[in-house]
Short mmCIF file of C-alpha atoms in Angstrom, two decimals:
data_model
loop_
_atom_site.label_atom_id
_atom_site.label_comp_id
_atom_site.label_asym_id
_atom_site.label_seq_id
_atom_site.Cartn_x
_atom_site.Cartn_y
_atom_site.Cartn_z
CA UNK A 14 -46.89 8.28 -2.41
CA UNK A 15 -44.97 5.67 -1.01
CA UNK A 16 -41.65 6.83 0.17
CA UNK A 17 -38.43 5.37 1.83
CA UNK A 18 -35.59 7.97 3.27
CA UNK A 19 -32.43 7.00 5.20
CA UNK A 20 -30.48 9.55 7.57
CA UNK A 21 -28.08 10.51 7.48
CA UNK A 22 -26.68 9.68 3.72
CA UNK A 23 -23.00 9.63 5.22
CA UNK A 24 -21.92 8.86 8.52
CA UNK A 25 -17.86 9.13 10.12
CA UNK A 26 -17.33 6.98 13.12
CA UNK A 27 -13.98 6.53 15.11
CA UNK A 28 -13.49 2.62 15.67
CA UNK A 29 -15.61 1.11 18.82
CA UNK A 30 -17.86 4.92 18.08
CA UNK A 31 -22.08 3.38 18.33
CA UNK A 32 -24.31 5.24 16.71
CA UNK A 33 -27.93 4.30 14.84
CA UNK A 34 -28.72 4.95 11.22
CA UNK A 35 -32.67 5.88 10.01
CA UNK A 36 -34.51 4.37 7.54
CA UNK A 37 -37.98 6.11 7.66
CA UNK A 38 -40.91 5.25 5.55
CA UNK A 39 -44.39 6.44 4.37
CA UNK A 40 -46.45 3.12 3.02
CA UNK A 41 -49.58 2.17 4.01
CA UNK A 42 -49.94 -1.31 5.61
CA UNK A 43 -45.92 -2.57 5.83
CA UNK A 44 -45.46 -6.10 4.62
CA UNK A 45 -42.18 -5.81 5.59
CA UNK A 46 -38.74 -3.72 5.60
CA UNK A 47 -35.98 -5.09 4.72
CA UNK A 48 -32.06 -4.08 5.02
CA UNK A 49 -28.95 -4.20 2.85
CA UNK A 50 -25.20 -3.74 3.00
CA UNK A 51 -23.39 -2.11 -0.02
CA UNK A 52 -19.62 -2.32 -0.30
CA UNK A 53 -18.01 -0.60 -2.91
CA UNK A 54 -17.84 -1.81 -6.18
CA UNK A 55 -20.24 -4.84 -5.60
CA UNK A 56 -24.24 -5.34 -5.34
CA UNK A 57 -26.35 -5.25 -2.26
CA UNK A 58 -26.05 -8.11 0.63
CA UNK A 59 -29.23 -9.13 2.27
CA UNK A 60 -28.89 -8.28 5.73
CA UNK A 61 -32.44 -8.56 7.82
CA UNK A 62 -36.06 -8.43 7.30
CA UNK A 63 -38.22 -7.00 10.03
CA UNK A 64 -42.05 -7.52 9.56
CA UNK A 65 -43.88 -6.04 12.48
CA UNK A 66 -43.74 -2.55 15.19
CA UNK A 67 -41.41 -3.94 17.78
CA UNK A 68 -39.73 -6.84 15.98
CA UNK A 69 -35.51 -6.89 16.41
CA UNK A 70 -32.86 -8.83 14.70
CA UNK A 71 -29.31 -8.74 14.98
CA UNK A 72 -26.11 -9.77 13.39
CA UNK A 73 -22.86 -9.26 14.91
CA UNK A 74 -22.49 -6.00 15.77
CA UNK A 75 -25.60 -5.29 14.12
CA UNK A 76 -29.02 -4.78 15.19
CA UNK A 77 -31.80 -3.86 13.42
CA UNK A 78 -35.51 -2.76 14.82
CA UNK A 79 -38.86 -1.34 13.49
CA UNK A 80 -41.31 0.99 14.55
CA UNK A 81 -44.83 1.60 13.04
CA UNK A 82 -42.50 4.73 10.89
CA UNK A 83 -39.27 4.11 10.69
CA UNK A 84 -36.43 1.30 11.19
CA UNK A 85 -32.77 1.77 13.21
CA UNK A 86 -30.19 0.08 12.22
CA UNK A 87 -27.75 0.21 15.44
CA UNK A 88 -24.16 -0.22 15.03
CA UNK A 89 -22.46 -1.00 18.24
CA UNK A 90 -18.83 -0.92 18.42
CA UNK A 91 -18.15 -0.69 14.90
CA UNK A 92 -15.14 -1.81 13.11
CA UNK A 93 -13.48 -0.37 9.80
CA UNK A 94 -14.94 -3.77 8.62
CA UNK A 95 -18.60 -2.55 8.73
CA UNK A 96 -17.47 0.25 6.38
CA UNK A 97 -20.24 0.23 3.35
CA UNK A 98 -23.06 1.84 2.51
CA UNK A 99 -26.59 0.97 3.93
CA UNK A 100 -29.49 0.59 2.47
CA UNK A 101 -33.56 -0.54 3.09
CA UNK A 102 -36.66 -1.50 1.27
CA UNK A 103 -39.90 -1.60 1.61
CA UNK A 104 -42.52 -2.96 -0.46
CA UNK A 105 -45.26 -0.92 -2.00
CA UNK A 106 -48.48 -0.84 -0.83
CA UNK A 107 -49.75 -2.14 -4.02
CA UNK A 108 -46.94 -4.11 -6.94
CA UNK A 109 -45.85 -6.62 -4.49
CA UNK A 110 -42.68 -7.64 -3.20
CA UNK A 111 -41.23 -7.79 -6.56
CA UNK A 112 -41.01 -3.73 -7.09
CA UNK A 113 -38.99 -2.89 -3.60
CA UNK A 114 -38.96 0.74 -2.82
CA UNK A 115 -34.96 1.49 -1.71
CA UNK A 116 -33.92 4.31 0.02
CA UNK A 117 -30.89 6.06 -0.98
CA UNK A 118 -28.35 4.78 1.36
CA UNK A 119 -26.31 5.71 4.35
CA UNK A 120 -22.50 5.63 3.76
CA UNK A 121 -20.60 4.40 6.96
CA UNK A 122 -16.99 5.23 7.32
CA UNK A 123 -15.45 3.61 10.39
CA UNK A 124 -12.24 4.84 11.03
CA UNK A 125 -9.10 2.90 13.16
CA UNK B 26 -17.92 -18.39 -9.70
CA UNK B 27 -20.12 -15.68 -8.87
CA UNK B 28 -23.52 -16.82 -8.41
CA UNK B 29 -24.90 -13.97 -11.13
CA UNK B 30 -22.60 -12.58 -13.31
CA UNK B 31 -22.49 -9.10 -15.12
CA UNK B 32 -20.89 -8.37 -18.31
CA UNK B 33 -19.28 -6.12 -19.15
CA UNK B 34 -17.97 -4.74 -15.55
CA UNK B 35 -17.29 -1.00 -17.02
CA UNK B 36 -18.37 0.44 -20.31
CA UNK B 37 -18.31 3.61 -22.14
CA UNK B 38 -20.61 4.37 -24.96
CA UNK B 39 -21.92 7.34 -27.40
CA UNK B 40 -25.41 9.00 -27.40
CA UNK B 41 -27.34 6.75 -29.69
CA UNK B 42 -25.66 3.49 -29.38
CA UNK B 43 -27.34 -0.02 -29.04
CA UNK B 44 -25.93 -1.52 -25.75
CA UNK B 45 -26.83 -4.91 -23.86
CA UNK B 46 -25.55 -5.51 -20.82
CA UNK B 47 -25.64 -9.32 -19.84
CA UNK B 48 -26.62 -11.61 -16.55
CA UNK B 49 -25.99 -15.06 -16.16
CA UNK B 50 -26.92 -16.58 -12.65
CA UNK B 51 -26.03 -20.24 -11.37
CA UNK B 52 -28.62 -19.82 -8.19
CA UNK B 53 -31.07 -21.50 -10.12
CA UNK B 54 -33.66 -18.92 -9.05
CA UNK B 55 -36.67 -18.38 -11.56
CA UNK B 56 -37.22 -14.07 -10.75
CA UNK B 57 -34.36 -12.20 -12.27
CA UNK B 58 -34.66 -8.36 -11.68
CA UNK B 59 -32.93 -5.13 -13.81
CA UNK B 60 -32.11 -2.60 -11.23
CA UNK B 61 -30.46 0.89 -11.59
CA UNK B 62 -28.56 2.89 -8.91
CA UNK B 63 -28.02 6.70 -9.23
CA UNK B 64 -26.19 8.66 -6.46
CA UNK B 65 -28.76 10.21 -4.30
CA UNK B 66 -31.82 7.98 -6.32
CA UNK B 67 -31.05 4.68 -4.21
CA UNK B 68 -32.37 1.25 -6.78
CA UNK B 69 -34.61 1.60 -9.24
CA UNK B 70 -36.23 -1.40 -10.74
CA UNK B 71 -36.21 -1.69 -14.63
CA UNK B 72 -37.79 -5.30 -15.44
CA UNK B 73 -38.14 -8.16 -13.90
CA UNK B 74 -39.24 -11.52 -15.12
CA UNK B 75 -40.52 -14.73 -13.37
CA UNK B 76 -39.34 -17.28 -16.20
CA UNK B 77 -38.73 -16.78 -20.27
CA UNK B 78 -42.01 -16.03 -20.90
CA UNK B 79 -43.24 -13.81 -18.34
CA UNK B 80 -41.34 -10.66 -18.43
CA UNK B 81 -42.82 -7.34 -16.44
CA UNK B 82 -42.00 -3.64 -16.33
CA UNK B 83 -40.74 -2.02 -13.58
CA UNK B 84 -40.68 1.82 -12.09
CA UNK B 85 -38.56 3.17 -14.94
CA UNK B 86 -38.74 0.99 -18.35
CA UNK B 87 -38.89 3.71 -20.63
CA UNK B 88 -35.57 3.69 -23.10
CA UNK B 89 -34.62 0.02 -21.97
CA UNK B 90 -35.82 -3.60 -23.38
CA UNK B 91 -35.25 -6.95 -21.47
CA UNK B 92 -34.70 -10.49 -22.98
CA UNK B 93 -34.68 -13.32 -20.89
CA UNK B 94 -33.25 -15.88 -22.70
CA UNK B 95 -33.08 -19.14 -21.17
CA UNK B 96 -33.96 -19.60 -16.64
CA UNK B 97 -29.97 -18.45 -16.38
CA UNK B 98 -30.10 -15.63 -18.60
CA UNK B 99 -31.66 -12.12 -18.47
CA UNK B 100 -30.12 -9.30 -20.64
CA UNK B 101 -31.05 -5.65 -20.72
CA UNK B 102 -30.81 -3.36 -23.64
CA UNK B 103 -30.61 0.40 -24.41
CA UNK B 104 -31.57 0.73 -27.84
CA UNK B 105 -30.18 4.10 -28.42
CA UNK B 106 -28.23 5.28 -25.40
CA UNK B 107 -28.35 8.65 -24.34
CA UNK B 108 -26.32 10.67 -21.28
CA UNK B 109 -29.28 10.56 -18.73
CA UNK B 110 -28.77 6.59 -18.68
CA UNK B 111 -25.15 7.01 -17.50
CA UNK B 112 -25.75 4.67 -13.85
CA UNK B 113 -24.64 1.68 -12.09
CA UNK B 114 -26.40 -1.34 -13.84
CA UNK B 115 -27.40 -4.62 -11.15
CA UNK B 116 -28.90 -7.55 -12.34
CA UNK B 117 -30.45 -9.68 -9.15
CA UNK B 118 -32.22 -12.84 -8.68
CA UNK B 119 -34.49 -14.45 -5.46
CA UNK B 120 -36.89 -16.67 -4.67
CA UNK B 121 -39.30 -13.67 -3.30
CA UNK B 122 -37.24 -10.22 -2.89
CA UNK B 123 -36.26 -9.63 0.72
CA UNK B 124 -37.62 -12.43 2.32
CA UNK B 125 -35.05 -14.75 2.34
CA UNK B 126 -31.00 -14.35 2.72
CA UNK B 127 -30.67 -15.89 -0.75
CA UNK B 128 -31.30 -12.68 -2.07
CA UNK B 129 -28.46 -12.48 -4.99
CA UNK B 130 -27.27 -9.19 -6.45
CA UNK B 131 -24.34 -9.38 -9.46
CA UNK B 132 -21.49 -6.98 -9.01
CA UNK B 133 -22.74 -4.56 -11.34
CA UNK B 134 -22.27 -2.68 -14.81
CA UNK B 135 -20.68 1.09 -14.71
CA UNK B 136 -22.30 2.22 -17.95
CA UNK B 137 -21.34 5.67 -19.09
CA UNK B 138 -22.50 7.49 -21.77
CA UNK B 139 -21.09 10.38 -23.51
#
């Protein structure tokens, strides 16, 4: 069964704190993973899409990369800014890119 | 303007009530998605439709209907509510999900029902 699961589902970080959150993932034949940023109150952001084992992109003080299981999104030097929840997506091996698989989130906290 | 818009924001309903909760985008995109977000559960797609006559079911249909009315417009219905559909409503639209930035989720509908 395809499956996506992000660790941890809440994260506390002191200001200028790095750390990495995990979005792992059990399809067959990735076409792609994509991530998300969820603040409160509103609907997912687009944030990155990563297609293949080895592939990095980054934004800000964001930087997202992708192995053949699993996907870190690394936060370095985080502001109370970047303060949201997290989420990825995958597609399904079969349904197409039209019926994303999400994970259930991380929630970041960055504290001053 | 928002580029897709969600009405009503909040709204609180009793077991066995008709409901429709409405999207209106100005992106100009032709896919317009239901989604549904539970604490814990992540999105889960409801329907999603490609234009006003091509409308497709997604992981959890059951106890919903969709009508797209016009390329702008894409409402979802619960025809008799019940408790277990008490969730955070989002109406999106794209070009092809996750591939590009333009990506477009509304701000969402806090449905509850009691």
């Amino acid at each position: 069964e395809d499956q996506v699961t992000q660790s941890p589902e809440a994260l506390r970080l002191q200001e200028g704190e790095s750390s990495s959150l995990n979005c792992s993932y059990t399809v067959s034949g990735l076409r792609g993973l994509f991530w998300y940023r969820q603040d409160p109150g509103k609907g997912p952001e687009f944030l990155f899409t990563l297609y293949s084992a080895g592939e990095e992109k980054e934004k800000e003080r964001l930087k997202a990369t992708l192995t053949k299981k699993e996907s870190f999104l690394h936060i370095t030097a985080p502001k109370p800014e970047d303060s949201a929840t997290y989420l990825c997506a995958v597609p399904p091996f079969s349904g197409g890119y039209n019926k994303l698989i999400f994970g259930a989130g991380t929630r970041l906290a960055v504290h001053p | 303007d928002a580029d897709v818009t969600q009405t009503p924001r909040n709204r609180i309903t009793k077991t066995g009530k008709r409901i429709m909760l409405e999207c209106s985008q100005t992106k100009g995109h032709d896919r317009m998605y239901w989604y549904r977000q539970d604490p814990g559960l992540g999105l889960r797609l409801i329907y999603y439709s490609f234009d006003v006559k091509d409308i497709n079911k997604g992981e959890i249909s059951d106890g919903y209907s969709v009508s797209r009315q016009a390329q702008a417009k894409f409402s979802l219905s619960l025809e008799s509510a019940i408790p277990n559909q008490t969730a955070l409503y989002f109406c999106a639209t794209s070009e092809c999900p996750g591939l590009t930035p333009d990506d477009t989720f509304g701000s969402g509908t806090r449905l509850t029902v009691v």
